[in-house]
Coordinates of C-alpha atoms in Angstrom, one line a residue:
M199 CA -42.2 -48.7 63.4
V200 CA -38.7 -48.5 64.8
K201 CA -38.0 -48.3 68.5
D202 CA -34.5 -48.2 70.0
G203 CA -33.0 -49.3 66.7
V204 CA -35.3 -52.3 66.3
F205 CA -38.4 -53.0 64.2
E206 CA -41.3 -53.1 66.6
F207 CA -44.2 -53.1 64.1
V208 CA -44.2 -53.8 60.4
E209 CA -47.9 -53.5 59.8
E210 CA -49.7 -51.9 56.9
G211 CA -51.8 -48.8 57.6
E212 CA -51.4 -45.6 59.6
I213 CA -49.5 -45.3 62.9
T214 CA -51.9 -45.1 65.8
E215 CA -49.5 -45.0 68.7
N216 CA -50.0 -42.3 71.3
E217 CA -46.3 -41.7 72.0
P218 CA -44.4 -39.2 69.9
V219 CA -42.9 -40.6 66.8
E220 CA -40.9 -39.3 63.8
I221 CA -42.6 -40.1 60.6
V222 CA -40.3 -40.6 57.5
D223 CA -42.2 -40.6 54.2
L224 CA -40.4 -43.0 51.8
K225 CA -42.7 -41.9 49.0
N226 CA -43.9 -45.4 47.9
M227 CA -40.3 -46.6 47.4
Y228 CA -39.3 -50.2 48.1
V229 CA -37.7 -51.1 51.5
V230 CA -35.1 -53.8 51.3
P231 CA -33.2 -55.5 54.2
G232 CA -29.6 -54.4 54.5
L233 CA -27.3 -56.7 52.5
I234 CA -24.9 -59.1 54.3
D235 CA -21.7 -60.1 52.6
A236 CA -20.8 -63.5 54.1
H237 CA -17.3 -63.7 52.5
M238 CA -15.1 -60.8 51.5
H239 CA -11.7 -59.2 52.0
V240 CA -11.6 -55.5 52.7
E241 CA -8.0 -55.2 51.6
S242 CA -8.9 -56.1 48.0
S243 CA -10.5 -52.6 47.9
L244 CA -7.0 -51.2 48.9
V245 CA -8.5 -49.2 51.7
T246 CA -9.1 -49.5 55.5
C247 CA -12.3 -50.8 57.0
S248 CA -13.5 -47.2 57.8
G249 CA -12.9 -46.2 54.1
F250 CA -14.6 -49.3 52.9
A251 CA -17.6 -48.8 55.2
E252 CA -18.3 -45.2 54.0
V253 CA -18.8 -46.4 50.4
A254 CA -20.3 -49.9 50.9
L255 CA -23.1 -48.4 53.1
K256 CA -24.1 -46.2 50.3
H257 CA -24.7 -49.3 48.2
G258 CA -26.9 -51.0 50.9
T259 CA -24.3 -53.3 52.6
I260 CA -24.9 -53.2 56.4
A261 CA -22.7 -56.2 57.5
V262 CA -19.8 -58.2 56.3
L263 CA -17.7 -61.2 57.3
Q264 CA -14.1 -60.0 56.6
D265 CA -11.2 -62.3 56.3
P266 CA -8.1 -60.1 56.7
H267 CA -5.6 -62.6 55.4
E268 CA -3.8 -60.0 53.3
M269 CA -2.9 -57.9 56.4
A270 CA -2.1 -61.2 58.3
N271 CA 0.3 -62.3 55.6
V272 CA 2.3 -59.1 56.1
F273 CA 1.9 -58.3 59.8
G274 CA 0.7 -61.6 61.4
I275 CA -1.6 -61.3 64.4
D276 CA -1.0 -57.6 64.6
G277 CA -2.5 -57.2 61.1
V278 CA -5.7 -59.0 62.1
R279 CA -6.0 -57.0 65.3
F280 CA -5.6 -53.8 63.3
M281 CA -8.4 -54.7 60.9
I282 CA -10.7 -55.7 63.9
E283 CA -10.0 -52.4 65.6
N284 CA -10.3 -50.4 62.4
G285 CA -13.8 -51.9 61.9
K286 CA -15.1 -51.0 65.3
D287 CA -17.8 -48.4 65.9
Q288 CA -18.8 -48.3 62.3
P289 CA -22.5 -48.3 61.3
L290 CA -21.5 -51.1 58.9
K291 CA -21.0 -54.2 61.2
F292 CA -17.7 -55.9 60.7
Y293 CA -17.5 -59.5 61.7
T294 CA -14.1 -61.2 61.4
A295 CA -12.8 -64.6 60.2
I296 CA -9.4 -65.5 61.6
P297 CA -7.0 -66.2 58.6
S298 CA -6.3 -69.9 58.7
C299 CA -3.5 -70.2 56.2
V300 CA -0.7 -67.8 56.9
P301 CA 1.6 -68.4 55.2
T302 CA -0.7 -69.6 52.5
T303 CA 1.2 -72.7 51.6
N304 CA 4.4 -74.5 52.8
K305 CA 7.6 -72.5 52.7
N306 CA 9.0 -74.8 49.9
L307 CA 6.8 -73.0 47.4
E308 CA 7.5 -69.4 48.3
T309 CA 9.2 -67.3 51.0
P310 CA 6.6 -66.1 53.5
N311 CA 6.6 -62.8 55.4
A312 CA 4.5 -63.6 58.5
S313 CA 2.5 -66.4 60.1
I314 CA -0.6 -67.1 62.1
E315 CA 0.1 -69.9 64.7
P316 CA -2.3 -72.0 66.7
E317 CA -1.7 -69.8 69.7
D318 CA -2.7 -66.7 67.7
V319 CA -6.0 -68.4 66.7
E320 CA -6.6 -69.1 70.4
K321 CA -6.2 -65.4 71.2
L322 CA -8.1 -64.0 68.3
A323 CA -11.1 -66.4 68.9
K324 CA -11.8 -64.7 72.2
I325 CA -12.3 -61.2 70.6
E326 CA -15.8 -59.9 70.2
N327 CA -17.4 -60.4 66.7
V328 CA -14.7 -62.9 65.6
I329 CA -17.1 -65.6 64.4
A330 CA -15.2 -67.8 61.9
L331 CA -12.0 -69.4 60.8
G332 CA -11.2 -67.9 57.4
E333 CA -11.0 -69.9 54.2
V334 CA -8.8 -73.0 54.5
M335 CA -7.1 -72.5 51.2
D336 CA -4.3 -74.9 51.7
Y337 CA -6.5 -77.9 50.7
I338 CA -3.4 -79.9 49.8
G339 CA -2.3 -79.4 53.5
V340 CA -5.6 -80.7 54.7
L341 CA -5.4 -83.8 52.5
N342 CA -1.9 -84.4 53.6
D343 CA -2.8 -84.1 57.3
N344 CA -0.7 -81.0 58.0
E345 CA -0.4 -81.0 61.8
K346 CA -0.4 -77.2 62.3
L347 CA -3.4 -76.7 60.0
L348 CA -5.5 -79.5 61.6
E349 CA -4.6 -78.0 65.1
I350 CA -5.9 -74.6 64.0
I351 CA -9.1 -76.2 62.8
E352 CA -9.6 -78.0 66.1
I353 CA -9.1 -74.7 68.0
A354 CA -11.8 -73.1 65.8
K355 CA -14.2 -76.0 66.6
K356 CA -13.5 -75.6 70.3
H357 CA -14.6 -72.0 70.1
N358 CA -17.7 -72.9 67.9
L359 CA -16.4 -70.8 65.0
L360 CA -17.7 -71.3 61.5
I361 CA -15.0 -72.8 59.3
E362 CA -14.8 -71.4 55.7
G363 CA -13.4 -73.3 52.8
H364 CA -11.6 -72.7 49.5
C365 CA -11.4 -75.8 47.3
P366 CA -11.5 -74.9 43.6
T367 CA -10.7 -78.4 42.3
L368 CA -11.6 -81.0 45.0
K369 CA -14.2 -83.6 44.3
G370 CA -15.0 -87.2 45.3
K371 CA -13.1 -88.6 48.3
D372 CA -10.8 -85.7 48.5
L373 CA -13.7 -83.3 48.9
S374 CA -15.3 -85.6 51.5
K375 CA -12.0 -85.7 53.5
Y376 CA -11.8 -81.9 53.3
I377 CA -15.4 -81.4 54.6
S378 CA -14.9 -84.1 57.3
T379 CA -12.5 -81.8 59.1
G380 CA -15.4 -79.4 59.8
I381 CA -15.0 -77.1 56.8
G382 CA -18.5 -75.9 55.7
S383 CA -18.4 -73.6 52.7
D384 CA -16.7 -72.8 49.4
H385 CA -16.8 -69.6 47.4
T386 CA -14.4 -70.5 44.5
L387 CA -15.4 -70.6 40.8
T388 CA -18.1 -73.2 40.4
N389 CA -20.0 -75.2 37.8
P390 CA -23.2 -77.2 38.0
Q391 CA -21.5 -80.5 38.7
K392 CA -19.3 -79.0 41.4
L393 CA -22.2 -77.1 42.9
S394 CA -24.4 -80.3 43.0
E395 CA -21.7 -82.4 44.8
Q396 CA -20.9 -79.7 47.3
L397 CA -24.6 -79.2 48.2
S398 CA -25.1 -83.0 48.4
K399 CA -22.3 -83.2 50.9
G400 CA -23.7 -80.4 53.1
M401 CA -21.6 -77.4 52.1
C402 CA -22.8 -73.9 51.8
V403 CA -22.0 -72.7 48.3
M404 CA -21.2 -69.0 47.9
I405 CA -21.7 -67.6 44.5
Q406 CA -19.6 -64.5 43.5
E407 CA -19.9 -62.5 40.2
K408 CA -17.6 -64.7 38.2
S409 CA -19.8 -67.8 38.9
L410 CA -23.0 -66.1 37.7
T411 CA -23.0 -68.1 34.5
E412 CA -26.2 -69.2 32.6
E413 CA -25.6 -72.9 33.4
N414 CA -25.0 -72.2 37.1
I415 CA -28.2 -70.1 37.4
Q416 CA -30.2 -72.7 35.6
A417 CA -28.9 -75.4 37.9
I418 CA -29.7 -73.2 41.0
S419 CA -33.2 -72.5 39.7
K420 CA -34.0 -76.2 39.6
L421 CA -33.1 -76.8 43.2
K422 CA -35.9 -77.4 45.6
D423 CA -33.9 -76.2 48.5
K424 CA -31.8 -73.1 47.9
S425 CA -31.1 -72.3 51.6
Q426 CA -27.4 -73.2 51.2
I427 CA -26.8 -70.8 48.3
L428 CA -25.4 -67.4 49.2
L429 CA -24.3 -64.4 47.1
V430 CA -21.0 -62.8 48.1
T431 CA -18.4 -60.4 46.6
D432 CA -15.1 -62.0 47.8
D433 CA -13.0 -59.2 46.3
T434 CA -14.2 -55.8 45.1
P435 CA -11.6 -53.6 43.4
T436 CA -11.6 -50.0 44.3
T437 CA -12.9 -48.8 40.9
K438 CA -15.8 -51.2 41.1
L439 CA -16.6 -50.3 44.7
L440 CA -17.4 -46.8 43.7
K441 CA -20.2 -48.1 41.4
G442 CA -21.6 -50.7 43.7
H443 CA -21.0 -53.6 46.1
L444 CA -23.2 -56.7 46.9
N445 CA -26.2 -54.9 45.4
K446 CA -24.6 -55.2 41.9
V447 CA -24.0 -58.9 42.4
V448 CA -27.7 -59.4 43.3
S449 CA -28.9 -57.3 40.4
L450 CA -26.7 -59.1 37.9
A451 CA -28.0 -62.5 39.2
A452 CA -31.6 -61.4 38.7
K453 CA -30.9 -60.1 35.3
K454 CA -29.4 -63.4 34.3
G455 CA -32.4 -65.4 35.4
W456 CA -32.1 -65.9 39.2
D457 CA -35.5 -65.3 40.8
L458 CA -35.3 -61.7 42.1
L459 CA -36.7 -62.3 45.6
D460 CA -34.5 -65.4 46.1
A461 CA -31.4 -63.4 44.9
I462 CA -32.2 -60.8 47.5
A463 CA -32.8 -63.5 50.2
S464 CA -29.3 -65.0 49.2
A465 CA -27.8 -61.7 50.3
T466 CA -30.0 -61.0 53.4
I467 CA -31.8 -63.6 55.4
K468 CA -29.8 -66.6 54.2
P469 CA -26.4 -65.2 55.1
A470 CA -27.8 -64.0 58.4
R471 CA -28.8 -67.5 59.2
Y472 CA -25.5 -69.0 58.0
L473 CA -23.5 -66.5 60.1
K474 CA -25.8 -67.0 63.1
L475 CA -26.8 -63.4 63.3
P476 CA -30.5 -63.6 64.4
N477 CA -31.0 -59.8 64.5
L478 CA -30.2 -59.2 60.9
G479 CA -31.4 -60.1 57.4
A480 CA -35.1 -59.2 57.4
I481 CA -37.7 -56.5 57.9
A482 CA -39.5 -58.1 60.8
P483 CA -40.3 -57.5 64.5
A484 CA -37.2 -57.8 66.8
K485 CA -34.8 -57.4 63.9
Y486 CA -32.4 -54.4 63.8
A487 CA -33.8 -51.7 61.5
N488 CA -31.0 -52.0 59.0
F489 CA -32.4 -51.5 55.5
F490 CA -32.2 -49.4 52.4
V491 CA -34.8 -47.8 50.2
T492 CA -34.8 -48.0 46.4
E493 CA -37.1 -47.0 43.5
N494 CA -36.4 -50.1 41.5
L495 CA -35.9 -53.7 42.8
E496 CA -34.4 -54.8 39.5
E497 CA -31.6 -52.2 39.6
L498 CA -31.3 -52.2 43.4
E499 CA -29.7 -48.7 43.6
P500 CA -30.2 -47.5 47.1
I501 CA -31.5 -44.0 47.6
N502 CA -30.5 -44.1 51.3
T503 CA -29.4 -46.7 53.8
F504 CA -30.5 -46.8 57.4
C505 CA -28.7 -48.5 60.3
K506 CA -30.8 -49.1 63.4
G507 CA -33.4 -46.8 61.9
V508 CA -30.9 -43.9 61.4
E509 CA -29.5 -42.6 58.1
Y510 CA -26.0 -44.1 57.9
E511 CA -24.2 -40.8 57.2
R512 CA -25.3 -39.5 60.6
L513 CA -23.6 -42.4 62.2
L514 CA -20.2 -42.3 60.5
P515 CA -17.4 -41.8 63.1
Q516 CA -14.4 -39.6 62.8
K517 CA -11.6 -41.0 60.6
F518 CA -9.7 -43.8 62.1
E519 CA -6.1 -42.7 62.7
G520 CA -4.5 -46.0 63.7
R521 CA -1.7 -47.2 61.5
L522 CA 0.8 -50.1 61.1
T523 CA 4.1 -49.1 59.6
L524 CA 6.4 -51.3 57.6
R525 CA 9.4 -49.9 55.7
F526 CA 10.8 -51.4 52.5
D527 CA 14.5 -51.7 52.2
K528 CA 15.6 -49.6 49.3
K529 CA 17.8 -51.2 46.7
T530 CA 19.4 -50.3 43.4
F531 CA 18.7 -53.3 41.1
S532 CA 20.9 -54.4 38.2
E533 CA 19.0 -54.9 34.9
R534 CA 20.2 -58.5 34.8
E535 CA 18.0 -59.3 37.8
F536 CA 15.0 -59.0 35.5
H537 CA 16.4 -61.5 32.9
L538 CA 15.0 -65.0 32.8
S539 CA 16.6 -67.0 35.6
N540 CA 19.3 -69.5 34.5
V541 CA 18.4 -69.0 30.8
G542 CA 20.9 -67.9 28.3
D543 CA 20.3 -66.4 24.8
G544 CA 19.4 -68.6 21.9
I545 CA 16.6 -71.2 21.2
K546 CA 15.6 -72.7 24.5
K547 CA 12.9 -75.2 25.4
L548 CA 11.1 -73.6 28.4
N549 CA 8.2 -73.9 30.8
V550 CA 5.8 -71.1 30.0
V551 CA 2.7 -70.0 32.0
I552 CA -0.3 -69.2 29.8
C553 CA -2.6 -66.2 30.5
N554 CA -6.3 -66.6 30.3
D555 CA -7.7 -63.1 29.4
R556 CA -11.0 -63.7 31.2
N557 CA -10.1 -65.0 34.7
S558 CA -7.1 -65.9 36.9
F559 CA -6.8 -69.5 35.8
T560 CA -3.4 -70.3 34.1
E561 CA -2.0 -73.2 32.2
L562 CA 1.5 -74.4 31.4
I563 CA 3.2 -75.4 28.2
Q564 CA 6.7 -76.2 27.0
E565 CA 7.9 -74.3 24.0
S566 CA 11.1 -73.7 22.1
I567 CA 11.6 -70.0 22.3
S568 CA 14.1 -67.5 21.0
I569 CA 15.7 -65.7 23.9
K570 CA 17.7 -62.4 23.4
N571 CA 19.2 -60.4 26.2
G572 CA 17.2 -62.3 28.9
F573 CA 13.8 -61.8 27.2
A574 CA 11.7 -64.0 24.9
I575 CA 10.9 -62.8 21.4
G576 CA 7.1 -62.7 20.8
D577 CA 4.0 -62.3 23.0
Y578 CA 5.8 -63.0 26.2
V579 CA 6.6 -61.0 29.3
N580 CA 9.1 -61.6 32.1
V581 CA 7.6 -62.1 35.5
A582 CA 9.9 -61.4 38.4
V583 CA 8.9 -62.1 42.0
F584 CA 11.1 -60.8 44.8
H585 CA 10.7 -61.6 48.5
R586 CA 9.7 -58.3 50.1
K587 CA 12.3 -58.5 52.8
S588 CA 15.4 -60.0 51.2
L589 CA 14.6 -58.7 47.7
K590 CA 15.9 -62.0 46.3
G591 CA 13.8 -63.7 43.7
H592 CA 13.1 -65.6 40.4
V593 CA 12.1 -64.6 36.9
G594 CA 9.8 -66.7 34.7
L595 CA 7.9 -66.4 31.5
L596 CA 4.2 -65.5 30.9
K597 CA 2.5 -65.8 27.4
G598 CA -0.6 -64.2 26.1
F599 CA -0.7 -61.1 28.4
G600 CA -0.4 -58.7 25.4
M601 CA 2.0 -56.2 27.0
H602 CA 4.4 -54.8 24.4
K603 CA 6.0 -52.0 26.4
G604 CA 6.7 -50.8 29.9
A605 CA 6.6 -52.6 33.3
F606 CA 4.2 -53.0 36.2
A607 CA 5.4 -53.5 39.8
S608 CA 3.3 -54.2 42.9
S609 CA 3.7 -55.0 46.5
F610 CA 0.0 -55.9 46.6
S611 CA 0.2 -59.5 45.5
H612 CA -2.1 -62.2 47.0
D613 CA -1.4 -63.7 49.4
S614 CA 2.1 -63.4 50.7
H615 CA 2.5 -60.0 49.1
N616 CA 5.9 -60.4 47.8
I617 CA 6.9 -58.0 45.1
V618 CA 5.8 -58.8 41.5
V619 CA 7.3 -57.1 38.5
V620 CA 6.0 -57.8 35.0
G621 CA 7.5 -56.3 31.8
K622 CA 9.1 -56.4 28.4
C623 CA 12.1 -54.3 29.2
S624 CA 14.7 -54.8 32.0
R625 CA 15.3 -51.0 32.3
C626 CA 11.5 -50.3 32.7
M627 CA 11.2 -53.2 35.2
K628 CA 14.2 -51.8 37.2
M629 CA 12.8 -48.3 37.3
A630 CA 9.3 -49.5 38.2
V631 CA 10.4 -51.6 41.2
E632 CA 12.8 -49.0 42.5
E633 CA 10.1 -46.4 42.4
L634 CA 7.8 -48.9 44.2
L635 CA 10.3 -49.2 47.0
N636 CA 10.8 -45.4 47.2
I637 CA 7.1 -44.7 47.7
G638 CA 6.9 -47.3 50.5
G639 CA 4.9 -49.9 48.5
G640 CA 1.8 -50.0 46.3
M641 CA 1.6 -50.2 42.5
V642 CA 3.6 -48.6 39.8
Y643 CA 3.5 -48.6 36.0
H644 CA 6.6 -47.3 34.2
D645 CA 7.4 -47.0 30.5
C646 CA 11.0 -45.8 31.0
S647 CA 10.0 -42.2 30.3
D648 CA 7.0 -41.7 32.6
S649 CA 5.2 -43.5 35.5
V650 CA 1.9 -43.7 37.2
S651 CA 1.8 -44.8 40.9
L652 CA -0.6 -45.7 43.7
P653 CA 1.0 -45.5 47.1
L654 CA -0.4 -48.0 49.7
E655 CA 1.1 -46.7 52.9
I656 CA 0.0 -49.5 55.2
G657 CA 2.3 -52.4 54.5
G658 CA 2.2 -51.7 50.8
I659 CA -1.3 -53.2 50.6
I660 CA -3.9 -50.7 51.8
S661 CA -4.3 -46.9 52.0
T662 CA -5.8 -44.5 54.5
Q663 CA -6.9 -42.3 51.5
K664 CA -10.5 -42.1 50.5
V665 CA -11.9 -44.7 48.0
E666 CA -12.3 -42.0 45.4
T667 CA -8.6 -41.0 45.6
V668 CA -7.4 -44.6 45.4
A669 CA -9.8 -45.4 42.6
R670 CA -8.5 -42.5 40.4
R671 CA -4.9 -43.6 40.7
L672 CA -5.8 -47.3 40.1
E673 CA -7.8 -46.4 37.0
K674 CA -4.8 -44.5 35.6
I675 CA -2.6 -47.6 36.1
E676 CA -5.2 -49.8 34.4
N677 CA -5.5 -47.4 31.5
A678 CA -1.7 -47.4 31.1
L679 CA -1.6 -51.2 31.1
R680 CA -4.3 -51.3 28.4
E681 CA -2.4 -48.7 26.3
A682 CA 0.6 -51.0 26.6
G683 CA -1.4 -53.8 24.9
V684 CA -2.7 -55.8 27.9
R685 CA -5.8 -57.7 26.9
H686 CA -7.0 -59.1 30.2
K687 CA -10.5 -58.0 31.2
N688 CA -9.3 -57.1 34.7
P689 CA -5.5 -56.6 34.4
V690 CA -4.7 -55.5 37.9
I691 CA -6.8 -58.3 39.5
F692 CA -5.0 -60.8 37.3
L693 CA -1.6 -59.4 38.2
S694 CA -2.4 -59.4 41.9
V695 CA -3.0 -63.2 41.8
L696 CA -0.1 -64.0 39.6
A697 CA 1.9 -65.0 42.7
L698 CA -1.0 -66.7 44.5
T699 CA 0.4 -70.2 45.0
V700 CA -3.0 -71.8 45.8
S701 CA -4.8 -70.5 42.7
P702 CA -5.1 -72.9 39.8
L703 CA -3.1 -73.9 38.0
Y704 CA 0.4 -72.4 37.6
K705 CA 1.7 -69.3 39.3
F706 CA 5.0 -67.6 40.1
S707 CA 6.9 -67.2 43.4
D708 CA 10.3 -66.0 44.5
L709 CA 11.5 -69.6 44.2
G710 CA 10.2 -70.5 40.7
I711 CA 7.1 -71.5 38.7
V712 CA 4.6 -73.2 41.1
D713 CA 2.4 -76.1 40.1
T714 CA -0.3 -75.3 42.6
E715 CA -2.1 -78.7 42.3
R716 CA 1.0 -80.8 43.0
A717 CA 2.5 -78.2 45.4
K718 CA 5.7 -78.3 43.5
V719 CA 8.2 -75.7 42.2
L720 CA 9.3 -76.0 38.6
A721 CA 12.4 -74.7 36.9
N722 CA 12.3 -72.5 33.8
Y723 CA 13.7 -75.3 31.7
S724 CA 11.1 -77.9 30.8
S725 CA 13.5 -80.7 31.1

């Protein structure tokens, strides 16, 4: 029984209360607590919080901890405030983590567009439903005692905020030092050894879809205490969001051998406890009546979702009309700006970033390559990164991407969101980036005769359009990339992190090729 949005009784049998009640017949379906995503980024779905909520609720998600560091990297504190305001008054509860690393790394690796300063953290920490400091991804800065970063962490401690981590490669003493600052979680790609060490050192380990490997699930199944293991989404592309959200991660985990009830608990009661949300996570007296009903626990496809005992569609507010504007300077590029930087024609020994067609990890090799008219001959593409304000940049070389024609340009490029252009042809690259600037940011694929575009009118990173509209355009771009020969399982996701200078192991910035582990910029020439 639900009273004032809260479960009062959860007993078996017929209702015997004398007071008037509305009886909802769920026809012997399963009732599941609403799902709680303890680590995610709304902007990765390329829509606003209100657009995201409308779809995620359909899939049974009733609360999220959002880390709006994409908006912060473009707009600073105003971007965070926008996302907090945009998430208000939604039946899906948005809690917020303050982005900790804006810019993501030091300015010697790339040219940033905004910053979050200690005084900004102090202001944001006082806003309702701000409950965490977002992932401390500059783990090199922590190890090197970066003063600004450590000050931000101390402010978070003062306000009793959870402190989220991001440490894909740390172990041993380096991991211990990282944790000793107060950082309590990690959500990056894991393996049994990494998982075991992090749990033994008190971390909360968040498992996203890419970590649902057989060996990880076997290791988790053997644990006597699974209370520190959560299931999260991190990033959900628009096209995937239409098909499911955290419910798909839970179902996949169970299908791969994770105990079904524990998998559900890892997305309900366990994140509620981790996030210190005592009114969520279970169907029990005194808990909010946030739940969904489903015919099949294995598939976990919601028939309907209820928030405080009411069908969510009856609670959706009018469309949020707020907006942040940022205009891109328009520029006519020369084709030479897409030639390899400081590399002439002929046989050259160069640093080359290697694409992994399954995930975002990249490697580096040195190869002797034939260069003609600023491009390498063979399975290579040029990668140009331009600072979004000055439009100055650098062009490097990527191998193994498969693209044999056309060009892709994007202003959505984790985390600084500088402009990335990838292609086989300087004319196509020029046309793609010029169209990108003309539409005010977003994504463009151009093959020199035709183009497909996705405008992202808020800062070139999110749209006020419905998820369905954004997904259709994104799907057309992905199809165009595959027709151009791209082999990667998730081409747009891979391209969106190609300039992420904290993502292992080698990435591109407007200043050069970045060795992310050594925090060092490399030239194109290998010697």
